[in-house]
mmCIF file of N, CA and C in Angstrom:
data_model
loop_
_atom_site.group_PDB
_atom_site.id
_atom_site.type_symbol
_atom_site.label_atom_id
_atom_site.label_comp_id
_atom_site.label_asym_id
_atom_site.label_seq_id
_atom_site.Cartn_x
_atom_site.Cartn_y
_atom_site.Cartn_z
ATOM 1 N N GLN A 1 0.834 -1.184 0.000
ATOM 2 C CA GLN A 1 0.000 0.000 0.000
ATOM 3 C C GLN A 1 0.879 1.248 0.000
ATOM 4 N N ILE A 2 0.717 2.069 -1.010
ATOM 5 C CA ILE A 2 1.514 3.291 -1.104
ATOM 6 C C ILE A 2 0.898 4.349 -0.202
ATOM 7 N N GLN A 3 1.750 5.006 0.565
ATOM 8 C CA GLN A 3 1.284 6.040 1.478
ATOM 9 C C GLN A 3 1.889 7.390 1.128
ATOM 10 N N LEU A 4 1.103 8.431 1.377
ATOM 11 C CA LEU A 4 1.553 9.803 1.213
ATOM 12 C C LEU A 4 1.373 10.495 2.557
ATOM 13 N N VAL A 5 2.383 11.220 2.991
ATOM 14 C CA VAL A 5 2.320 11.907 4.282
ATOM 15 C C VAL A 5 2.724 13.366 4.092
ATOM 16 N N GLU A 6 1.778 14.252 4.413
ATOM 17 C CA GLU A 6 2.051 15.681 4.296
ATOM 18 C C GLU A 6 2.626 16.239 5.589
ATOM 19 N N SER A 7 3.378 17.316 5.452
ATOM 20 C CA SER A 7 3.914 18.034 6.608
ATOM 21 C C SER A 7 4.175 19.469 6.207
ATOM 22 N N GLY A 8 4.427 20.315 7.189
ATOM 23 C CA GLY A 8 4.789 21.696 6.896
ATOM 24 C C GLY A 8 3.682 22.707 7.111
ATOM 25 N N GLY A 9 2.498 22.229 7.430
ATOM 26 C CA GLY A 9 1.406 23.153 7.686
ATOM 27 C C GLY A 9 1.617 23.904 8.994
ATOM 28 N N GLY A 10 0.767 24.892 9.209
ATOM 29 C CA GLY A 10 0.867 25.661 10.442
ATOM 30 C C GLY A 10 0.078 26.947 10.336
ATOM 31 N N SER A 11 0.318 27.828 11.279
ATOM 32 C CA SER A 11 -0.350 29.122 11.318
ATOM 33 C C SER A 11 0.622 30.208 10.887
ATOM 34 N N VAL A 12 0.135 31.103 10.052
ATOM 35 C CA VAL A 12 0.979 32.166 9.526
ATOM 36 C C VAL A 12 0.137 33.412 9.323
ATOM 37 N N GLN A 13 0.766 34.554 9.399
ATOM 38 C CA GLN A 13 0.057 35.809 9.172
ATOM 39 C C GLN A 13 -0.093 36.069 7.674
ATOM 40 N N PRO A 14 -1.087 36.848 7.311
ATOM 41 C CA PRO A 14 -1.239 37.204 5.893
ATOM 42 C C PRO A 14 0.050 37.811 5.344
ATOM 43 N N GLY A 15 0.394 37.384 4.135
ATOM 44 C CA GLY A 15 1.638 37.835 3.528
ATOM 45 C C GLY A 15 2.805 36.912 3.777
ATOM 46 N N GLY A 16 2.630 35.970 4.681
ATOM 47 C CA GLY A 16 3.697 35.043 5.025
ATOM 48 C C GLY A 16 3.824 33.900 4.033
ATOM 49 N N SER A 17 4.747 33.018 4.329
ATOM 50 C CA SER A 17 5.029 31.876 3.446
ATOM 51 C C SER A 17 5.069 30.580 4.239
ATOM 52 N N LEU A 18 4.764 29.505 3.554
ATOM 53 C CA LEU A 18 4.902 28.159 4.097
ATOM 54 C C LEU A 18 5.342 27.239 2.972
ATOM 55 N N ARG A 19 6.047 26.191 3.333
ATOM 56 C CA ARG A 19 6.412 25.171 2.359
ATOM 57 C C ARG A 19 5.890 23.827 2.847
ATOM 58 N N LEU A 20 4.969 23.286 2.070
ATOM 59 C CA LEU A 20 4.418 21.976 2.398
ATOM 60 C C LEU A 20 5.246 20.881 1.726
ATOM 61 N N SER A 21 5.370 19.781 2.424
ATOM 62 C CA SER A 21 6.071 18.623 1.877
ATOM 63 C C SER A 21 5.155 17.415 1.889
ATOM 64 N N CYS A 22 5.346 16.564 0.910
ATOM 65 C CA CYS A 22 4.588 15.308 0.822
ATOM 66 C C CYS A 22 5.599 14.199 0.565
ATOM 67 N N THR A 23 5.757 13.337 1.535
ATOM 68 C CA THR A 23 6.688 12.222 1.402
ATOM 69 C C THR A 23 5.905 10.962 1.066
ATOM 70 N N THR A 24 6.374 10.251 0.049
ATOM 71 C CA THR A 24 5.673 9.040 -0.370
ATOM 72 C C THR A 24 6.469 7.796 0.038
ATOM 73 N N SER A 25 5.783 6.680 0.044
ATOM 74 C CA SER A 25 6.441 5.426 0.404
ATOM 75 C C SER A 25 6.917 4.658 -0.817
ATOM 76 N N LEU A 26 6.983 5.332 -1.966
ATOM 77 C CA LEU A 26 7.491 4.689 -3.177
ATOM 78 C C LEU A 26 8.912 4.192 -2.945
ATOM 79 N N THR A 27 9.181 2.994 -3.425
ATOM 80 C CA THR A 27 10.539 2.452 -3.325
ATOM 81 C C THR A 27 11.236 2.463 -4.673
ATOM 82 N N SER A 28 10.461 2.593 -5.742
ATOM 83 C CA SER A 28 11.046 2.674 -7.077
ATOM 84 C C SER A 28 10.054 3.347 -8.003
ATOM 85 N N GLY A 29 10.526 3.816 -9.141
ATOM 86 C CA GLY A 29 9.639 4.441 -10.102
ATOM 87 C C GLY A 29 9.185 5.815 -9.649
ATOM 88 N N HIS A 30 8.177 6.330 -10.322
ATOM 89 C CA HIS A 30 7.685 7.656 -9.991
ATOM 90 C C HIS A 30 6.213 7.752 -10.366
ATOM 91 N N PHE A 31 5.536 8.662 -9.717
ATOM 92 C CA PHE A 31 4.162 8.976 -10.117
ATOM 93 C C PHE A 31 4.193 9.808 -11.394
ATOM 94 N N ASN A 32 3.275 9.581 -12.285
ATOM 95 C CA ASN A 32 3.186 10.434 -13.466
ATOM 96 C C ASN A 32 2.594 11.791 -13.119
ATOM 97 N N SER A 33 1.649 11.819 -12.218
ATOM 98 C CA SER A 33 1.031 13.082 -11.839
ATOM 99 C C SER A 33 0.975 13.212 -10.321
ATOM 100 N N VAL A 34 1.227 14.417 -9.860
ATOM 101 C CA VAL A 34 1.112 14.742 -8.440
ATOM 102 C C VAL A 34 0.399 16.083 -8.329
ATOM 103 N N ALA A 35 -0.248 16.297 -7.204
ATOM 104 C CA ALA A 35 -1.012 17.531 -7.057
ATOM 105 C C ALA A 35 -1.225 17.855 -5.585
ATOM 106 N N TRP A 36 -1.616 19.084 -5.366
ATOM 107 C CA TRP A 36 -2.037 19.546 -4.052
ATOM 108 C C TRP A 36 -3.476 20.033 -4.156
ATOM 109 N N PHE A 37 -4.285 19.616 -3.209
ATOM 110 C CA PHE A 37 -5.660 20.065 -3.083
ATOM 111 C C PHE A 37 -5.824 20.723 -1.721
ATOM 112 N N ARG A 38 -6.882 21.475 -1.571
ATOM 113 C CA ARG A 38 -7.191 22.040 -0.263
ATOM 114 C C ARG A 38 -8.704 22.027 -0.060
ATOM 115 N N GLN A 39 -9.055 22.032 1.209
ATOM 116 C CA GLN A 39 -10.475 22.061 1.554
ATOM 117 C C GLN A 39 -10.669 22.956 2.755
ATOM 118 N N ALA A 40 -11.450 24.004 2.562
ATOM 119 C CA ALA A 40 -11.802 24.913 3.649
ATOM 120 C C ALA A 40 -13.085 24.417 4.305
ATOM 121 N N PRO A 41 -13.312 24.769 5.558
ATOM 122 C CA PRO A 41 -14.525 24.332 6.243
ATOM 123 C C PRO A 41 -15.779 24.737 5.471
ATOM 124 N N GLY A 42 -16.655 23.783 5.245
ATOM 125 C CA GLY A 42 -17.897 24.051 4.557
ATOM 126 C C GLY A 42 -17.790 24.179 3.049
ATOM 127 N N LYS A 43 -16.595 23.924 2.511
ATOM 128 C CA LYS A 43 -16.396 24.034 1.069
ATOM 129 C C LYS A 43 -15.914 22.711 0.483
ATOM 130 N N GLU A 44 -16.047 22.601 -0.814
ATOM 131 C CA GLU A 44 -15.583 21.409 -1.496
ATOM 132 C C GLU A 44 -14.054 21.438 -1.642
ATOM 133 N N ARG A 45 -13.503 20.244 -1.782
ATOM 134 C CA ARG A 45 -12.068 20.138 -2.025
ATOM 135 C C ARG A 45 -11.757 20.695 -3.405
ATOM 136 N N GLU A 46 -10.715 21.489 -3.491
ATOM 137 C CA GLU A 46 -10.360 22.104 -4.764
ATOM 138 C C GLU A 46 -8.893 21.865 -5.103
ATOM 139 N N GLY A 47 -8.639 21.714 -6.382
ATOM 140 C CA GLY A 47 -7.269 21.547 -6.840
ATOM 141 C C GLY A 47 -6.531 22.869 -6.778
ATOM 142 N N VAL A 48 -5.346 22.846 -6.228
ATOM 143 C CA VAL A 48 -4.536 24.044 -6.067
ATOM 144 C C VAL A 48 -3.397 24.074 -7.084
ATOM 145 N N ALA A 49 -2.701 22.951 -7.213
ATOM 146 C CA ALA A 49 -1.559 22.877 -8.137
ATOM 147 C C ALA A 49 -1.358 21.434 -8.574
ATOM 148 N N GLY A 50 -0.947 21.266 -9.807
ATOM 149 C CA GLY A 50 -0.697 19.930 -10.335
ATOM 150 C C GLY A 50 0.582 19.906 -11.146
ATOM 151 N N HIS A 51 1.188 18.727 -11.191
ATOM 152 C CA HIS A 51 2.424 18.563 -11.958
ATOM 153 C C HIS A 51 2.406 17.228 -12.680
ATOM 154 N N TYR A 52 2.773 17.270 -13.953
ATOM 155 C CA TYR A 52 2.868 16.042 -14.732
ATOM 156 C C TYR A 52 4.324 15.783 -15.068
ATOM 157 N N TYR A 53 4.745 14.548 -14.826
ATOM 158 C CA TYR A 53 6.161 14.189 -14.951
ATOM 159 C C TYR A 53 6.698 14.454 -16.357
ATOM 160 N N SER A 54 5.984 13.949 -17.377
ATOM 161 C CA SER A 54 6.441 14.135 -18.751
ATOM 162 C C SER A 54 6.265 15.582 -19.146
ATOM 163 N N GLY A 55 7.328 16.214 -19.550
ATOM 164 C CA GLY A 55 7.247 17.609 -19.952
ATOM 165 C C GLY A 55 7.405 18.584 -18.810
ATOM 166 N N ASP A 56 7.485 18.045 -17.568
ATOM 167 C CA ASP A 56 7.647 18.921 -16.396
ATOM 168 C C ASP A 56 6.592 20.028 -16.417
ATOM 169 N N SER A 57 5.341 19.630 -16.651
ATOM 170 C CA SER A 57 4.253 20.595 -16.792
ATOM 171 C C SER A 57 3.615 20.907 -15.447
ATOM 172 N N ARG A 58 3.336 22.180 -15.229
ATOM 173 C CA ARG A 58 2.716 22.628 -13.988
ATOM 174 C C ARG A 58 1.414 23.364 -14.261
ATOM 175 N N TYR A 59 0.469 23.178 -13.362
ATOM 176 C CA TYR A 59 -0.839 23.815 -13.507
ATOM 177 C C TYR A 59 -1.250 24.363 -12.147
ATOM 178 N N TYR A 60 -1.929 25.525 -12.183
ATOM 179 C CA TYR A 60 -2.326 26.182 -10.946
ATOM 180 C C TYR A 60 -3.747 26.699 -11.037
ATOM 181 N N ALA A 61 -4.413 26.713 -9.898
ATOM 182 C CA ALA A 61 -5.697 27.388 -9.813
ATOM 183 C C ALA A 61 -5.459 28.883 -9.967
ATOM 184 N N ASP A 62 -6.412 29.560 -10.555
ATOM 185 C CA ASP A 62 -6.274 31.001 -10.765
ATOM 186 C C ASP A 62 -6.015 31.729 -9.448
ATOM 187 N N SER A 63 -6.602 31.246 -8.380
ATOM 188 C CA SER A 63 -6.512 31.927 -7.093
ATOM 189 C C SER A 63 -5.105 31.886 -6.489
ATOM 190 N N VAL A 64 -4.252 30.985 -6.980
ATOM 191 C CA VAL A 64 -2.907 30.876 -6.403
ATOM 192 C C VAL A 64 -1.806 31.131 -7.418
ATOM 193 N N GLU A 65 -2.178 31.315 -8.671
ATOM 194 C CA GLU A 65 -1.200 31.546 -9.731
ATOM 195 C C GLU A 65 -0.281 32.701 -9.368
ATOM 196 N N GLY A 66 1.020 32.495 -9.489
ATOM 197 C CA GLY A 66 1.985 33.528 -9.168
ATOM 198 C C GLY A 66 2.395 33.576 -7.710
ATOM 199 N N ARG A 67 1.669 32.855 -6.845
ATOM 200 C CA ARG A 67 2.006 32.843 -5.411
ATOM 201 C C ARG A 67 2.484 31.467 -4.946
ATOM 202 N N PHE A 68 1.961 30.427 -5.548
ATOM 203 C CA PHE A 68 2.302 29.055 -5.163
ATOM 204 C C PHE A 68 3.158 28.421 -6.250
ATOM 205 N N PHE A 69 4.008 27.475 -5.808
ATOM 206 C CA PHE A 69 4.859 26.760 -6.767
ATOM 207 C C PHE A 69 4.963 25.297 -6.360
ATOM 208 N N ILE A 70 4.601 24.412 -7.284
ATOM 209 C CA ILE A 70 4.675 22.979 -7.011
ATOM 210 C C ILE A 70 5.967 22.419 -7.584
ATOM 211 N N SER A 71 6.593 21.563 -6.831
ATOM 212 C CA SER A 71 7.818 20.929 -7.309
ATOM 213 C C SER A 71 7.881 19.499 -6.780
ATOM 214 N N ARG A 72 8.796 18.737 -7.326
ATOM 215 C CA ARG A 72 8.936 17.358 -6.891
ATOM 216 C C ARG A 72 10.394 16.955 -6.948
ATOM 217 N N ASP A 73 10.752 16.043 -6.097
ATOM 218 C CA ASP A 73 12.096 15.477 -6.087
ATOM 219 C C ASP A 73 11.914 13.966 -6.123
ATOM 220 N N ASP A 74 12.022 13.399 -7.312
ATOM 221 C CA ASP A 74 11.748 11.968 -7.452
ATOM 222 C C ASP A 74 12.816 11.109 -6.778
ATOM 223 N N ALA A 75 14.007 11.660 -6.622
ATOM 224 C CA ALA A 75 15.044 10.913 -5.902
ATOM 225 C C ALA A 75 14.650 10.743 -4.441
ATOM 226 N N LYS A 76 13.999 11.755 -3.893
ATOM 227 C CA LYS A 76 13.538 11.708 -2.510
ATOM 228 C C LYS A 76 12.102 11.240 -2.396
ATOM 229 N N LYS A 77 11.483 10.953 -3.547
ATOM 230 C CA LYS A 77 10.085 10.491 -3.577
ATOM 231 C C LYS A 77 9.183 11.492 -2.855
ATOM 232 N N SER A 78 9.413 12.761 -3.098
ATOM 233 C CA SER A 78 8.683 13.803 -2.392
ATOM 234 C C SER A 78 8.131 14.851 -3.341
ATOM 235 N N VAL A 79 7.091 15.512 -2.873
ATOM 236 C CA VAL A 79 6.434 16.589 -3.608
ATOM 237 C C VAL A 79 6.339 17.783 -2.658
ATOM 238 N N TYR A 80 6.452 18.982 -3.203
ATOM 239 C CA TYR A 80 6.456 20.174 -2.374
ATOM 240 C C TYR A 80 5.474 21.209 -2.917
ATOM 241 N N LEU A 81 5.025 22.071 -2.018
ATOM 242 C CA LEU A 81 4.218 23.221 -2.415
ATOM 243 C C LEU A 81 4.750 24.429 -1.657
ATOM 244 N N GLN A 82 5.401 25.324 -2.388
ATOM 245 C CA GLN A 82 5.862 26.578 -1.813
ATOM 246 C C GLN A 82 4.732 27.582 -1.934
ATOM 247 N N MET A 83 4.325 28.130 -0.794
ATOM 248 C CA MET A 83 3.201 29.061 -0.765
ATOM 249 C C MET A 83 3.698 30.405 -0.249
ATOM 250 N N ASN A 84 3.573 31.427 -1.078
ATOM 251 C CA ASN A 84 4.009 32.772 -0.724
ATOM 252 C C ASN A 84 2.826 33.731 -0.733
ATOM 253 N N ALA A 85 3.029 34.875 -0.124
ATOM 254 C CA ALA A 85 1.990 35.916 -0.088
ATOM 255 C C ALA A 85 0.646 35.318 0.319
ATOM 256 N N LEU A 86 0.641 34.576 1.383
ATOM 257 C CA LEU A 86 -0.561 33.868 1.799
ATOM 258 C C LEU A 86 -1.664 34.820 2.211
ATOM 259 N N LEU A 87 -2.885 34.412 1.901
ATOM 260 C CA LEU A 87 -4.080 35.180 2.187
ATOM 261 C C LEU A 87 -4.966 34.399 3.146
ATOM 262 N N PRO A 88 -5.832 35.078 3.891
ATOM 263 C CA PRO A 88 -6.757 34.347 4.781
ATOM 264 C C PRO A 88 -7.576 33.300 4.035
ATOM 265 N N GLU A 89 -7.915 33.562 2.789
ATOM 266 C CA GLU A 89 -8.707 32.591 2.019
ATOM 267 C C GLU A 89 -7.907 31.371 1.597
ATOM 268 N N ASP A 90 -6.615 31.348 1.867
ATOM 269 C CA ASP A 90 -5.814 30.152 1.628
ATOM 270 C C ASP A 90 -5.928 29.156 2.774
ATOM 271 N N THR A 91 -6.616 29.534 3.819
ATOM 272 C CA THR A 91 -6.788 28.656 4.971
ATOM 273 C C THR A 91 -7.545 27.396 4.595
ATOM 274 N N GLY A 92 -7.069 26.273 5.087
ATOM 275 C CA GLY A 92 -7.740 25.015 4.827
ATOM 276 C C GLY A 92 -6.836 23.832 5.097
ATOM 277 N N MET A 93 -7.390 22.656 4.894
ATOM 278 C CA MET A 93 -6.609 21.428 4.987
ATOM 279 C C MET A 93 -6.037 21.162 3.613
ATOM 280 N N TYR A 94 -4.746 20.951 3.550
ATOM 281 C CA TYR A 94 -4.068 20.727 2.275
ATOM 282 C C TYR A 94 -3.703 19.259 2.140
ATOM 283 N N TYR A 95 -4.036 18.698 0.980
ATOM 284 C CA TYR A 95 -3.830 17.288 0.714
ATOM 285 C C TYR A 95 -2.899 17.098 -0.480
ATOM 286 N N CYS A 96 -2.040 16.121 -0.356
ATOM 287 C CA CYS A 96 -1.200 15.696 -1.458
ATOM 288 C C CYS A 96 -1.900 14.531 -2.164
ATOM 289 N N ALA A 97 -1.827 14.514 -3.495
ATOM 290 C CA ALA A 97 -2.444 13.449 -4.276
ATOM 291 C C ALA A 97 -1.492 13.018 -5.386
ATOM 292 N N ALA A 98 -1.597 11.754 -5.786
ATOM 293 C CA ALA A 98 -0.684 11.249 -6.818
ATOM 294 C C ALA A 98 -1.321 10.088 -7.574
ATOM 295 N N ASP A 99 -0.811 9.866 -8.772
ATOM 296 C CA ASP A 99 -1.325 8.774 -9.601
ATOM 297 C C ASP A 99 -0.257 8.318 -10.574
ATOM 298 N N PHE A 100 -0.316 7.037 -10.951
ATOM 299 C CA PHE A 100 0.632 6.485 -11.908
ATOM 300 C C PHE A 100 0.155 6.563 -13.350
ATOM 301 N N SER A 101 -1.120 6.791 -13.557
ATOM 302 C CA SER A 101 -1.696 6.694 -14.893
ATOM 303 C C SER A 101 -1.020 7.634 -15.883
ATOM 304 N N SER A 102 -0.866 7.123 -17.104
ATOM 305 C CA SER A 102 -0.300 7.926 -18.189
ATOM 306 C C SER A 102 -1.454 8.611 -18.909
ATOM 307 N N ARG A 103 -1.635 9.851 -18.653
ATOM 308 C CA ARG A 103 -2.757 10.577 -19.248
ATOM 309 C C ARG A 103 -2.322 11.991 -19.609
ATOM 310 N N TRP A 104 -1.176 12.094 -20.222
ATOM 311 C CA TRP A 104 -0.621 13.422 -20.468
ATOM 312 C C TRP A 104 -1.519 14.266 -21.366
ATOM 313 N N SER A 105 -2.246 13.611 -22.279
ATOM 314 C CA SER A 105 -3.053 14.390 -23.214
ATOM 315 C C SER A 105 -4.254 15.029 -22.530
ATOM 316 N N SER A 106 -4.793 14.381 -21.502
ATOM 317 C CA SER A 106 -5.983 14.911 -20.838
ATOM 318 C C SER A 106 -5.653 15.641 -19.539
ATOM 319 N N TYR A 107 -4.427 15.513 -19.066
ATOM 320 C CA TYR A 107 -4.081 16.079 -17.772
ATOM 321 C C TYR A 107 -4.315 17.578 -17.685
ATOM 322 N N PRO A 108 -3.992 18.342 -18.724
ATOM 323 C CA PRO A 108 -4.238 19.790 -18.627
ATOM 324 C C PRO A 108 -5.693 20.133 -18.322
ATOM 325 N N ASP A 109 -6.613 19.277 -18.725
ATOM 326 C CA ASP A 109 -8.037 19.531 -18.500
ATOM 327 C C ASP A 109 -8.543 18.891 -17.213
ATOM 328 N N ASN A 110 -7.792 17.944 -16.683
ATOM 329 C CA ASN A 110 -8.290 17.161 -15.550
ATOM 330 C C ASN A 110 -7.461 17.261 -14.281
ATOM 331 N N TRP A 111 -6.396 18.021 -14.304
ATOM 332 C CA TRP A 111 -5.465 18.000 -13.184
ATOM 333 C C TRP A 111 -6.132 18.397 -11.867
ATOM 334 N N TYR A 112 -7.158 19.214 -11.907
ATOM 335 C CA TYR A 112 -7.783 19.755 -10.704
ATOM 336 C C TYR A 112 -8.929 18.877 -10.176
ATOM 337 N N LEU A 113 -9.174 17.766 -10.846
ATOM 338 C CA LEU A 113 -10.256 16.878 -10.435
ATOM 339 C C LEU A 113 -9.726 15.808 -9.486
ATOM 340 N N ALA A 114 -10.399 15.629 -8.376
ATOM 341 C CA ALA A 114 -9.957 14.650 -7.389
ATOM 342 C C ALA A 114 -9.918 13.237 -7.968
ATOM 343 N N ALA A 115 -10.818 12.938 -8.884
ATOM 344 C CA ALA A 115 -10.894 11.599 -9.467
ATOM 345 C C ALA A 115 -9.667 11.252 -10.309
ATOM 346 N N THR A 116 -8.853 12.235 -10.625
ATOM 347 C CA THR A 116 -7.641 11.994 -11.422
ATOM 348 C C THR A 116 -6.589 11.227 -10.630
ATOM 349 N N TYR A 117 -6.693 11.237 -9.303
ATOM 350 C CA TYR A 117 -5.634 10.701 -8.443
ATOM 351 C C TYR A 117 -6.140 9.547 -7.595
ATOM 352 N N LYS A 118 -5.338 8.500 -7.554
ATOM 353 C CA LYS A 118 -5.704 7.326 -6.767
ATOM 354 C C LYS A 118 -5.194 7.411 -5.338
ATOM 355 N N TYR A 119 -4.046 8.027 -5.141
ATOM 356 C CA TYR A 119 -3.394 8.022 -3.835
ATOM 357 C C TYR A 119 -3.492 9.390 -3.178
ATOM 358 N N TRP A 120 -3.807 9.362 -1.895
ATOM 359 C CA TRP A 120 -4.023 10.594 -1.144
ATOM 360 C C TRP A 120 -3.371 10.529 0.224
ATOM 361 N N GLY A 121 -2.934 11.706 0.686
ATOM 362 C CA GLY A 121 -2.452 11.798 2.041
ATOM 363 C C GLY A 121 -3.587 12.174 2.983
ATOM 364 N N GLN A 122 -3.256 12.295 4.261
ATOM 365 C CA GLN A 122 -4.245 12.609 5.282
ATOM 366 C C GLN A 122 -4.440 14.102 5.476
ATOM 367 N N GLY A 123 -3.544 14.903 4.949
ATOM 368 C CA GLY A 123 -3.713 16.339 5.013
ATOM 369 C C GLY A 123 -2.880 17.013 6.083
ATOM 370 N N THR A 124 -2.616 18.294 5.854
ATOM 371 C CA THR A 124 -1.928 19.129 6.831
ATOM 372 C C THR A 124 -2.630 20.485 6.844
ATOM 373 N N GLN A 125 -2.870 21.003 8.033
ATOM 374 C CA GLN A 125 -3.678 22.213 8.184
ATOM 375 C C GLN A 125 -2.835 23.465 7.966
ATOM 376 N N VAL A 126 -3.397 24.379 7.189
ATOM 377 C CA VAL A 126 -2.795 25.692 6.979
ATOM 378 C C VAL A 126 -3.801 26.744 7.424
ATOM 379 N N THR A 127 -3.369 27.622 8.320
ATOM 380 C CA THR A 127 -4.232 28.684 8.811
ATOM 381 C C THR A 127 -3.535 30.019 8.603
ATOM 382 N N VAL A 128 -4.205 30.902 7.879
ATOM 383 C CA VAL A 128 -3.655 32.230 7.609
ATOM 384 C C VAL A 128 -4.552 33.249 8.311
ATOM 385 N N SER A 129 -3.981 33.880 9.311
ATOM 386 C CA SER A 129 -4.789 34.785 10.117
ATOM 387 C C SER A 129 -3.886 35.777 10.822
ATOM 388 N N SER A 130 -4.426 36.985 11.019
ATOM 389 C CA SER A 130 -3.673 37.991 11.766
ATOM 390 C C SER A 130 -4.051 37.948 13.234
#
């Protein structure tokens, strides 16, 4: 059973930064797609950032474009989300997601859909408040 474990969440003031990490239990190979989702209280889970291995392609929600950056280190079997200029509306539980499926042609249209990913972490809380 492949596991994903997020870390790096916490409380920060508006304008601050956090770096989330997602460590996987992969022993070989790599996920084709990885992503970060978030869920605020009373709201649906939403895709924040996605990355596809082939082509090193990155995708972002409009609300975080220019502030967040997704990266991965396949040697360390880890995925990261650098979050800058944080806003109160960025508050929520952040989840790491990953999948092995080869779907590069449809990924640009589907990266933000939860159904795109088979593997999920338990989440790490991010709170942005003054």
